Amino acid sequence: MTTADPVLASRPTIDPVRWPDLAASRAKVRRGVESAVARQLFRSAVRRLAVRVEAEGEVLGGGANDPSAPVMRLVRPEAFYAAVGSKALIGFGESYMAGDWDSPDLAGLLEVFAAQMATLIPAPLQRLRAFYVARHPSTERNTTRNTRSNIARHYDLSNDLFASFLDDTLSYSSALFEAPAQRVASVTGETALVSPAPAAPTWADLRAAQERKIDRILDAARVGDGTRVLEIGSGWGELAIRAASRGASVLTVTLSSEQQELARERVAAAGYSDRVDVELLDYRAVQGEFDAVVSVEMIEAVGHQYWKDYFRTIDRVLAPGGSVAIQAITMPHDRMLVTRNTYTWINKYIFPGGFLPSTEALADVTREHTRLRLTERLSFGRHYAETLRLWDERYLGALDHVHRLGFDEVFDRMWHFYLQYSEAGFRSGYLDVQQLVFRREVTA
C-alpha cells in the first residue's frame, strides 16, 4: 500500500489481559545497555538500506534523500529501541503492534529489510546468535499432545474472521494467477518450473486463481474418478469438494474443530457427504491406503523435527503407483539451517510451532527416510505476494466487522503486520511457494 492506513489506530489501547507482554513493556521503557545497542545496530543497518527512517528529529537511512524510498516513522523511538533490544525481531513486531512505529508503505518497507535479512546483523554478532535469540518453548513443539492446541490458536480464532478477507472458496493459501511457467535449472534434479509475477491481479481474479491452484495440484496427484484421496490439512473443504466433483472419494484430516465444522457444512451443501469424510485427526494417526495424497501449506505447521514422520506417514498409506502433491512455503536452505531453532514473532503471535522448510530439506528427508522422490515442482512465490496484497486490502476494509467479532485495535495492527510481513517476504524472494510432486522410486 502506498498511503497511510487511517483505519488502524496509531495508539491502540493495550489490554493487559490479552496482550500481557506488550503491556509489560509499555509499563517500563528501559534506557539501558540493550536499548543503546539496539539503537546503534538499527541506525547502522538502515544506513545500508534504501529506506527513509524519520526518527528523533532527523532522517536516517540509505534512502534519506530519495522521496520514493519506503518510509518508517519512529513514533516512540525509545520504546522501539527498548523492544528491539530486549526481544530482537519479536520486539520489532511487538513495537509495531503497540504503535511505536508506523509506515505508509509497510510491505514496501519490510521488503527492503527481508531482502537483506542475512546481513542486517554484523557477521561477528551473528556468530553469537544462539546466545541472544529466543528458543521455541517446549509446549509448542509439535508432539501429538501439543499439535492440536498449536493449530487451534490460529485456525480456531473465528471462521467469520477468515471469511472477512478470503474469497468465496475460503482458500487460505496462495492462489495461482494466469502467467506462463518457465523451465529453470534445478539443484535437486527434478523438473523445475517458475511462474513469474502476474500482472496486477484484482479481487475479481482471485476465486478463479484459487480454483486454478487446486485443480493443478489435483492434476499433479492424478486425481480422477474412483481415486482414493487423503488430504492432510482440510482448510475449509474446498479442495476436498473439487476432488469429489471429479468422482474421487476423500478422507481429509484437520486439527481445527472450527474448520471441521464448516468444512462438513460446505461438503454437505455441495452434495458430496457420501464421498468426503472430514475428520479431526492428527496426520500421524491416519490408517488406510490411498491412491493420492495431497496437502496444501500444511507442512509449515509440522516442525522440522517431524518432517520425517510426515513423509513416513505418506509413504506408509500411499498405494502402489500412487502420487503425492503438496504445496509448501519454502525458504533458502542456508537461512533455514540458521533459523531452525529460533523463536520468531510469527511463532509467538501467528503460527505456534511452525517452521518453513527448504526445497533441499524436503528432497533430503524423503530420500533418507522414505521411498518417495521429488520429481517435479512449480515455483510461484510472486503469486503469493499478490494473494496477500488482496487479502490485506480486504481485511482493512472489514475492520468494523472484525471488531464486532470481538477483536481489538492491537489485533488489527498484528494481523495487518502479519499479512504485509508475509507479502514482503515473497516480494523480496526470501520466501517462495511451490507445488511439489513426489512419486515412489522404482527399483529393479
Short mmCIF file of C-alpha atoms in Angstrom, two decimals:
data_model
loop_
_atom_site.label_atom_id
_atom_site.label_comp_id
_atom_site.label_asym_id
_atom_site.label_seq_id
_atom_site.Cartn_x
_atom_site.Cartn_y
_atom_site.Cartn_z
CA MET A 1 0.00 0.00 0.00
CA THR A 2 1.35 3.44 -0.81
CA THR A 3 -0.65 5.61 1.59
CA ALA A 4 -1.16 5.52 5.33
CA ASP A 5 -3.91 3.27 6.67
CA PRO A 6 -6.19 5.61 8.66
CA VAL A 7 -8.33 2.66 9.76
CA LEU A 8 -5.54 1.40 12.03
CA ALA A 9 -5.30 3.02 15.46
CA SER A 10 -1.94 4.78 15.80
CA ARG A 11 -2.08 4.47 19.59
CA PRO A 12 -4.02 1.28 20.20
CA THR A 13 -5.45 0.58 23.63
CA ILE A 14 -3.44 -2.32 25.05
CA ASP A 15 -5.49 -4.74 27.12
CA PRO A 16 -3.04 -6.25 29.65
CA VAL A 17 -5.03 -9.49 29.80
CA ARG A 18 -4.99 -10.07 26.03
CA TRP A 19 -1.53 -8.63 25.44
CA PRO A 20 0.49 -9.13 28.66
CA ASP A 21 3.93 -8.83 27.06
CA LEU A 22 3.04 -5.58 25.32
CA ALA A 23 1.52 -4.15 28.50
CA ALA A 24 4.61 -5.05 30.49
CA SER A 25 6.96 -3.41 28.00
CA ARG A 26 4.81 -0.23 27.99
CA ALA A 27 4.92 -0.04 31.78
CA LYS A 28 8.71 0.30 31.88
CA VAL A 29 10.73 1.50 28.90
CA ARG A 30 14.33 0.55 29.55
CA ARG A 31 17.05 3.00 28.51
CA GLY A 32 19.97 0.77 29.44
CA VAL A 33 22.52 -1.27 27.57
CA GLU A 34 20.04 -3.26 25.46
CA SER A 35 18.34 -0.13 24.14
CA ALA A 36 21.64 1.56 23.40
CA VAL A 37 22.97 -1.44 21.50
CA ALA A 38 19.73 -1.79 19.54
CA ARG A 39 19.80 1.90 18.66
CA GLN A 40 23.35 1.65 17.34
CA LEU A 41 22.74 -1.56 15.38
CA PHE A 42 19.49 -0.30 13.86
CA ARG A 43 20.95 3.04 12.77
CA SER A 44 23.98 1.26 11.31
CA ALA A 45 21.80 -1.23 9.42
CA VAL A 46 19.44 1.31 7.85
CA ARG A 47 22.39 3.34 6.52
CA ARG A 48 22.93 0.41 4.12
CA LEU A 49 19.27 0.11 3.11
CA ALA A 50 17.17 2.03 0.60
CA VAL A 51 14.74 3.22 3.28
CA ARG A 52 13.90 6.56 4.85
CA VAL A 53 13.63 6.47 8.65
CA GLU A 54 12.16 9.51 10.38
CA ALA A 55 13.26 9.49 14.00
CA GLU A 56 14.18 11.90 16.78
CA GLY A 57 14.03 14.97 14.56
CA GLU A 58 16.31 13.58 11.86
CA VAL A 59 16.07 11.45 8.75
CA LEU A 60 18.16 8.27 8.57
CA GLY A 61 18.75 5.53 6.05
CA GLY A 62 20.30 4.98 2.67
CA GLY A 63 17.13 6.38 1.12
CA ALA A 64 17.05 9.54 3.25
CA ASN A 65 17.29 11.74 0.16
CA ASP A 66 15.13 9.56 -2.07
CA PRO A 67 11.46 10.64 -1.99
CA SER A 68 10.43 7.27 -3.46
CA ALA A 69 12.07 5.21 -0.70
CA PRO A 70 9.68 3.47 1.73
CA VAL A 71 9.29 5.41 4.97
CA MET A 72 9.49 4.20 8.56
CA ARG A 73 8.35 6.64 11.24
CA LEU A 74 9.55 6.03 14.79
CA VAL A 75 6.66 7.45 16.83
CA ARG A 76 8.18 6.49 20.19
CA PRO A 77 11.88 5.82 19.47
CA GLU A 78 12.92 4.85 22.99
CA ALA A 79 10.11 2.33 23.26
CA PHE A 80 11.08 0.93 19.86
CA TYR A 81 14.77 0.55 20.77
CA ALA A 82 13.85 -0.99 24.13
CA ALA A 83 11.61 -3.56 22.46
CA VAL A 84 14.18 -4.49 19.82
CA GLY A 85 16.99 -4.52 22.36
CA SER A 86 15.21 -6.88 24.70
CA LYS A 87 13.42 -9.14 22.19
CA ALA A 88 15.16 -8.64 18.82
CA LEU A 89 12.81 -9.36 15.88
CA ILE A 90 9.97 -10.33 18.21
CA GLY A 91 10.30 -6.86 19.71
CA PHE A 92 10.33 -5.32 16.24
CA GLY A 93 6.89 -6.79 15.54
CA GLU A 94 5.55 -6.11 19.02
CA SER A 95 6.54 -2.47 18.82
CA TYR A 96 4.53 -2.16 15.60
CA MET A 97 1.54 -3.75 17.33
CA ALA A 98 1.86 -1.19 20.12
CA GLY A 99 2.13 1.75 17.70
CA ASP A 100 5.76 2.64 18.48
CA TRP A 101 6.47 2.89 14.77
CA ASP A 102 4.49 3.04 11.57
CA SER A 103 4.83 3.17 7.81
CA PRO A 104 2.61 4.40 4.97
CA ASP A 105 4.02 1.52 2.85
CA LEU A 106 4.55 -1.29 5.33
CA ALA A 107 5.02 -4.08 2.77
CA GLY A 108 7.47 -1.98 0.76
CA LEU A 109 9.49 -1.16 3.87
CA LEU A 110 9.56 -4.76 5.10
CA GLU A 111 10.53 -5.96 1.60
CA VAL A 112 13.76 -3.98 1.86
CA PHE A 113 14.51 -5.49 5.25
CA ALA A 114 13.62 -9.01 4.05
CA ALA A 115 15.90 -8.76 1.01
CA GLN A 116 18.86 -8.09 3.34
CA MET A 117 17.82 -10.40 6.17
CA ALA A 118 21.07 -12.37 6.15
CA THR A 119 23.25 -9.27 6.55
CA LEU A 120 21.26 -6.92 8.78
CA ILE A 121 23.25 -8.01 11.82
CA PRO A 122 27.07 -7.81 11.54
CA ALA A 123 28.76 -11.19 10.99
CA PRO A 124 30.63 -11.22 14.35
CA LEU A 125 27.33 -10.79 16.21
CA GLN A 126 25.60 -13.41 14.07
CA ARG A 127 28.08 -15.96 15.41
CA LEU A 128 26.64 -15.22 18.85
CA ARG A 129 23.07 -15.81 17.64
CA ALA A 130 22.47 -18.78 19.93
CA PHE A 131 23.10 -16.61 22.99
CA TYR A 132 20.61 -13.82 22.29
CA VAL A 133 17.72 -15.18 20.19
CA ALA A 134 14.69 -16.73 21.84
CA ARG A 135 14.22 -20.51 21.71
CA HIS A 136 10.97 -22.34 20.97
CA PRO A 137 9.02 -23.17 24.12
CA SER A 138 8.77 -26.92 24.66
CA THR A 139 4.98 -26.51 24.95
CA GLU A 140 4.84 -25.51 21.26
CA ARG A 141 6.82 -28.43 19.89
CA ASN A 142 4.54 -30.39 17.55
CA THR A 143 4.18 -33.56 19.55
CA THR A 144 0.87 -35.39 19.28
CA ARG A 145 -0.03 -33.77 22.62
CA ASN A 146 0.76 -30.18 21.60
CA THR A 147 -0.15 -30.02 17.93
CA ARG A 148 -3.89 -29.59 18.33
CA SER A 149 -3.51 -26.59 20.65
CA ASN A 150 -0.95 -25.04 18.26
CA ILE A 151 -3.38 -25.37 15.36
CA ALA A 152 -6.34 -24.14 17.40
CA ARG A 153 -4.55 -20.93 18.41
CA HIS A 154 -4.61 -19.84 14.78
CA TYR A 155 -7.31 -21.67 12.86
CA ASP A 156 -9.91 -21.65 15.65
CA LEU A 157 -9.78 -17.86 16.06
CA SER A 158 -13.06 -17.49 14.17
CA ASN A 159 -14.38 -18.78 10.87
CA ASP A 160 -16.01 -15.38 10.42
CA LEU A 161 -12.63 -13.66 10.82
CA PHE A 162 -11.12 -15.67 7.97
CA ALA A 163 -14.23 -15.20 5.83
CA SER A 164 -13.82 -11.44 6.24
CA PHE A 165 -10.74 -11.41 3.96
CA LEU A 166 -10.78 -14.69 1.99
CA ASP A 167 -12.69 -15.24 -1.25
CA ASP A 168 -15.74 -17.49 -1.51
CA THR A 169 -13.63 -20.66 -1.80
CA LEU A 170 -12.22 -19.91 1.69
CA SER A 171 -8.79 -20.88 0.37
CA TYR A 172 -6.15 -19.76 2.88
CA SER A 173 -3.13 -20.43 0.69
CA SER A 174 -1.51 -18.93 -2.36
CA ALA A 175 -3.58 -18.53 -5.47
CA LEU A 176 -2.14 -19.30 -8.91
CA PHE A 177 -2.92 -16.48 -11.31
CA GLU A 178 -2.60 -16.74 -15.05
CA ALA A 179 1.07 -16.46 -16.00
CA PRO A 180 3.26 -18.66 -18.21
CA ALA A 181 5.63 -21.01 -16.39
CA GLN A 182 9.26 -21.16 -17.47
CA ARG A 183 11.61 -24.14 -17.13
CA VAL A 184 14.69 -23.46 -14.99
CA ALA A 185 17.73 -25.42 -13.88
CA SER A 186 17.19 -27.38 -10.67
CA VAL A 187 19.76 -28.01 -7.96
CA THR A 188 17.85 -31.05 -6.71
CA GLY A 189 17.43 -32.83 -10.04
CA GLU A 190 13.67 -32.71 -10.66
CA THR A 191 11.74 -30.92 -13.39
CA ALA A 192 11.53 -27.32 -12.19
CA LEU A 193 9.16 -24.61 -13.41
CA VAL A 194 8.90 -20.98 -12.31
CA SER A 195 5.83 -18.82 -12.83
CA PRO A 196 6.73 -15.10 -12.93
CA ALA A 197 4.82 -12.31 -11.25
CA PRO A 198 1.23 -11.99 -12.50
CA ALA A 199 0.10 -8.68 -14.00
CA ALA A 200 -1.57 -6.77 -11.12
CA PRO A 201 -4.47 -9.11 -10.38
CA THR A 202 -7.62 -7.74 -8.77
CA TRP A 203 -10.09 -9.19 -6.29
CA ALA A 204 -12.25 -10.31 -9.23
CA ASP A 205 -9.38 -12.59 -10.34
CA LEU A 206 -8.85 -14.31 -7.00
CA ARG A 207 -11.50 -17.01 -6.99
CA ALA A 208 -10.52 -18.36 -10.40
CA ALA A 209 -6.86 -18.27 -9.36
CA GLN A 210 -7.62 -20.30 -6.23
CA GLU A 211 -9.53 -22.86 -8.29
CA ARG A 212 -6.62 -23.00 -10.76
CA LYS A 213 -4.22 -23.72 -7.88
CA ILE A 214 -6.41 -26.55 -6.55
CA ASP A 215 -7.03 -28.09 -9.96
CA ARG A 216 -3.34 -28.08 -10.77
CA ILE A 217 -2.43 -29.92 -7.57
CA LEU A 218 -5.22 -32.45 -8.15
CA ASP A 219 -3.96 -32.98 -11.70
CA ALA A 220 -0.41 -33.47 -10.39
CA ALA A 221 -1.68 -36.10 -7.94
CA ARG A 222 -3.64 -37.78 -10.78
CA VAL A 223 -6.97 -37.43 -9.01
CA GLY A 224 -9.94 -38.61 -11.05
CA ASP A 225 -12.98 -40.84 -10.98
CA GLY A 226 -12.55 -43.56 -8.35
CA THR A 227 -9.32 -42.17 -6.86
CA ARG A 228 -8.94 -42.68 -3.11
CA VAL A 229 -7.59 -39.36 -1.79
CA LEU A 230 -6.06 -38.41 1.54
CA GLU A 231 -5.85 -34.68 2.21
CA ILE A 232 -3.63 -33.64 5.12
CA GLY A 233 -4.94 -30.28 6.34
CA SER A 234 -8.57 -29.74 5.38
CA GLY A 235 -8.79 -25.98 5.33
CA TRP A 236 -12.48 -25.22 4.92
CA GLY A 237 -13.10 -28.05 2.49
CA GLU A 238 -12.64 -26.55 -0.99
CA LEU A 239 -10.00 -29.00 -2.23
CA ALA A 240 -11.99 -31.99 -0.96
CA ILE A 241 -15.11 -30.69 -2.70
CA ARG A 242 -13.29 -30.24 -6.01
CA ALA A 243 -11.71 -33.69 -5.72
CA ALA A 244 -15.14 -35.22 -5.04
CA SER A 245 -16.55 -33.41 -8.09
CA ARG A 246 -14.06 -35.46 -10.15
CA GLY A 247 -15.52 -38.69 -8.75
CA ALA A 248 -12.87 -39.24 -6.06
CA SER A 249 -13.52 -40.41 -2.50
CA VAL A 250 -11.74 -38.23 0.07
CA LEU A 251 -10.56 -38.50 3.66
CA THR A 252 -9.50 -35.04 4.76
CA VAL A 253 -8.00 -34.53 8.23
CA THR A 254 -7.63 -31.41 10.34
CA LEU A 255 -6.92 -30.49 13.97
CA SER A 256 -9.14 -27.40 13.89
CA SER A 257 -12.65 -28.01 15.22
CA GLU A 258 -13.81 -24.73 13.63
CA GLN A 259 -12.54 -25.85 10.24
CA GLN A 260 -14.04 -29.31 10.61
CA GLU A 261 -17.49 -27.93 11.41
CA LEU A 262 -17.62 -25.50 8.49
CA ALA A 263 -15.92 -27.90 6.05
CA ARG A 264 -18.57 -30.52 6.80
CA GLU A 265 -21.30 -27.95 6.20
CA ARG A 266 -19.77 -26.90 2.89
CA VAL A 267 -19.28 -30.51 1.76
CA ALA A 268 -22.93 -31.28 2.55
CA ALA A 269 -24.13 -28.15 0.75
CA ALA A 270 -22.16 -29.23 -2.32
CA GLY A 271 -23.81 -32.67 -2.20
CA TYR A 272 -20.70 -34.72 -1.52
CA SER A 273 -21.20 -36.02 2.03
CA ASP A 274 -21.16 -39.57 0.66
CA ARG A 275 -17.72 -39.03 -0.89
CA VAL A 276 -15.93 -36.83 1.65
CA ASP A 277 -15.10 -37.54 5.32
CA VAL A 278 -13.77 -34.60 7.34
CA GLU A 279 -12.09 -35.97 10.45
CA LEU A 280 -10.50 -34.31 13.48
CA LEU A 281 -7.32 -36.36 13.37
CA ASP A 282 -3.54 -35.98 13.59
CA TYR A 283 -1.93 -36.95 10.28
CA ARG A 284 0.23 -39.48 12.13
CA ALA A 285 -2.88 -41.44 13.16
CA VAL A 286 -4.26 -41.92 9.62
CA GLN A 287 -4.90 -45.51 8.60
CA GLY A 288 -5.81 -46.98 5.23
CA GLU A 289 -4.50 -46.95 1.68
CA PHE A 290 -4.81 -44.08 -0.77
CA ASP A 291 -4.07 -43.60 -4.46
CA ALA A 292 -3.25 -39.91 -3.96
CA VAL A 293 -2.08 -37.83 -1.01
CA VAL A 294 -2.43 -34.06 -1.25
CA SER A 295 -1.59 -31.34 1.25
CA VAL A 296 -1.70 -27.58 0.77
CA GLU A 297 0.50 -25.42 3.01
CA MET A 298 0.27 -27.75 5.98
CA ILE A 299 3.88 -28.91 6.18
CA GLU A 300 4.76 -25.46 7.54
CA ALA A 301 2.92 -26.46 10.74
CA VAL A 302 4.70 -29.81 11.13
CA GLY A 303 8.01 -28.63 12.63
CA HIS A 304 11.41 -29.69 11.32
CA GLN A 305 11.74 -32.39 13.99
CA TYR A 306 8.72 -34.17 12.49
CA TRP A 307 9.23 -33.84 8.74
CA LYS A 308 10.39 -37.45 8.57
CA ASP A 309 7.23 -38.57 10.42
CA TYR A 310 5.08 -36.58 7.99
CA PHE A 311 6.63 -38.19 4.92
CA ARG A 312 6.87 -41.63 6.50
CA THR A 313 3.13 -41.45 7.14
CA ILE A 314 2.50 -40.52 3.50
CA ASP A 315 4.79 -43.33 2.31
CA ARG A 316 3.01 -45.81 4.61
CA VAL A 317 -0.52 -45.04 3.37
CA LEU A 318 0.28 -44.49 -0.32
CA ALA A 319 -0.91 -47.30 -2.58
CA PRO A 320 1.46 -48.81 -5.16
CA GLY A 321 1.66 -46.46 -8.14
CA GLY A 322 0.18 -43.61 -6.10
CA SER A 323 1.14 -39.94 -6.31
CA VAL A 324 1.82 -37.21 -3.78
CA ALA A 325 1.37 -33.47 -4.40
CA ILE A 326 1.94 -30.85 -1.74
CA GLN A 327 2.02 -27.07 -1.76
CA ALA A 328 4.70 -25.69 0.54
CA ILE A 329 6.08 -22.32 1.54
CA THR A 330 9.86 -22.57 1.41
CA MET A 331 12.87 -20.52 2.41
CA PRO A 332 16.54 -20.59 1.33
CA HIS A 333 18.40 -23.61 2.69
CA ASP A 334 21.16 -21.62 4.38
CA ARG A 335 18.65 -19.42 6.23
CA MET A 336 16.63 -22.48 7.20
CA LEU A 337 19.69 -24.02 8.84
CA VAL A 338 20.50 -20.81 10.73
CA THR A 339 16.97 -20.14 11.96
CA ARG A 340 15.54 -23.59 12.68
CA ASN A 341 15.88 -23.17 16.45
CA THR A 342 14.80 -19.52 16.54
CA TYR A 343 11.52 -18.46 18.13
CA THR A 344 10.09 -15.70 15.96
CA TRP A 345 7.33 -13.11 16.08
CA ILE A 346 5.36 -15.29 13.66
CA ASN A 347 5.69 -18.26 16.05
CA LYS A 348 4.60 -16.22 19.06
CA TYR A 349 1.61 -14.46 17.56
CA ILE A 350 0.54 -16.26 14.37
CA PHE A 351 1.76 -19.85 13.90
CA PRO A 352 2.99 -21.52 17.12
CA GLY A 353 5.17 -24.49 16.31
CA GLY A 354 5.53 -23.52 12.67
CA PHE A 355 8.71 -23.62 10.61
CA LEU A 356 9.38 -23.30 6.88
CA PRO A 357 11.41 -25.95 5.04
CA SER A 358 13.76 -25.51 2.11
CA THR A 359 13.35 -27.44 -1.12
CA GLU A 360 16.66 -29.19 -0.43
CA ALA A 361 15.49 -30.25 3.03
CA LEU A 362 12.32 -31.84 1.65
CA ALA A 363 14.25 -33.67 -1.06
CA ASP A 364 16.77 -34.90 1.51
CA VAL A 365 14.28 -36.05 4.13
CA THR A 366 12.23 -38.05 1.63
CA ARG A 367 15.37 -39.62 0.16
CA GLU A 368 16.74 -40.57 3.58
CA HIS A 369 13.55 -41.75 5.29
CA THR A 370 11.08 -42.87 2.58
CA ARG A 371 10.74 -44.41 -0.87
CA LEU A 372 9.35 -41.08 -2.17
CA ARG A 373 11.33 -38.97 -4.60
CA LEU A 374 10.76 -35.36 -5.67
CA THR A 375 10.03 -35.49 -9.40
CA GLU A 376 8.71 -32.05 -10.34
CA ARG A 377 7.92 -28.66 -8.86
CA LEU A 378 6.39 -25.32 -9.74
CA SER A 379 7.64 -22.14 -8.02
CA PHE A 380 5.22 -19.19 -7.88
CA GLY A 381 6.22 -17.01 -4.94
CA ARG A 382 5.23 -13.72 -6.56
CA HIS A 383 1.69 -15.05 -6.89
CA TYR A 384 1.60 -15.33 -3.11
CA ALA A 385 2.67 -11.71 -2.76
CA GLU A 386 -0.34 -10.68 -4.85
CA THR A 387 -2.65 -13.03 -2.93
CA LEU A 388 -1.54 -11.47 0.37
CA ARG A 389 -1.95 -7.95 -1.01
CA LEU A 390 -5.56 -8.70 -1.91
CA TRP A 391 -6.23 -10.33 1.47
CA ASP A 392 -4.80 -7.35 3.34
CA GLU A 393 -6.83 -4.83 1.36
CA ARG A 394 -9.95 -6.86 2.08
CA TYR A 395 -9.06 -7.21 5.77
CA LEU A 396 -8.52 -3.47 6.28
CA GLY A 397 -11.86 -2.81 4.64
CA ALA A 398 -13.57 -5.20 7.07
CA LEU A 399 -12.24 -3.86 10.40
CA ASP A 400 -15.65 -2.76 11.65
CA HIS A 401 -16.89 -6.32 11.17
CA VAL A 402 -13.71 -7.72 12.77
CA HIS A 403 -14.31 -5.53 15.84
CA ARG A 404 -17.86 -6.81 16.13
CA LEU A 405 -16.37 -10.32 16.30
CA GLY A 406 -14.51 -9.24 19.44
CA PHE A 407 -11.04 -8.42 18.11
CA ASP A 408 -9.34 -5.21 19.24
CA GLU A 409 -7.05 -2.48 17.87
CA VAL A 410 -3.85 -4.33 18.76
CA PHE A 411 -5.15 -7.35 16.85
CA ASP A 412 -5.84 -5.05 13.87
CA ARG A 413 -2.21 -4.00 13.77
CA MET A 414 -0.94 -7.53 14.46
CA TRP A 415 -2.90 -9.09 11.60
CA HIS A 416 -2.03 -6.28 9.18
CA PHE A 417 1.64 -6.66 10.10
CA TYR A 418 1.43 -10.44 9.56
CA LEU A 419 -0.11 -10.11 6.09
CA GLN A 420 2.27 -7.35 4.99
CA TYR A 421 5.30 -9.06 6.56
CA SER A 422 4.44 -12.19 4.58
CA GLU A 423 3.85 -10.24 1.38
CA ALA A 424 7.26 -8.61 1.78
CA GLY A 425 8.93 -11.99 2.17
CA PHE A 426 7.53 -13.21 -1.15
CA ARG A 427 8.18 -9.94 -2.99
CA SER A 428 11.81 -9.93 -1.89
CA GLY A 429 12.34 -13.56 -2.89
CA TYR A 430 13.27 -14.52 0.68
CA LEU A 431 10.20 -16.77 0.67
CA ASP A 432 8.79 -18.93 -2.10
CA VAL A 433 5.74 -21.15 -2.52
CA GLN A 434 5.93 -24.33 -4.56
CA GLN A 435 3.80 -27.21 -5.70
CA LEU A 436 5.95 -30.33 -5.26
CA VAL A 437 5.22 -33.75 -6.74
CA PHE A 438 6.62 -36.94 -5.23
CA ARG A 439 6.42 -40.45 -6.60
CA ARG A 440 7.80 -43.74 -5.35
CA GLU A 441 11.23 -44.67 -6.58
CA VAL A 442 11.03 -47.60 -8.97
CA THR A 443 13.58 -50.31 -8.15
CA ALA A 444 14.50 -53.41 -10.07
#
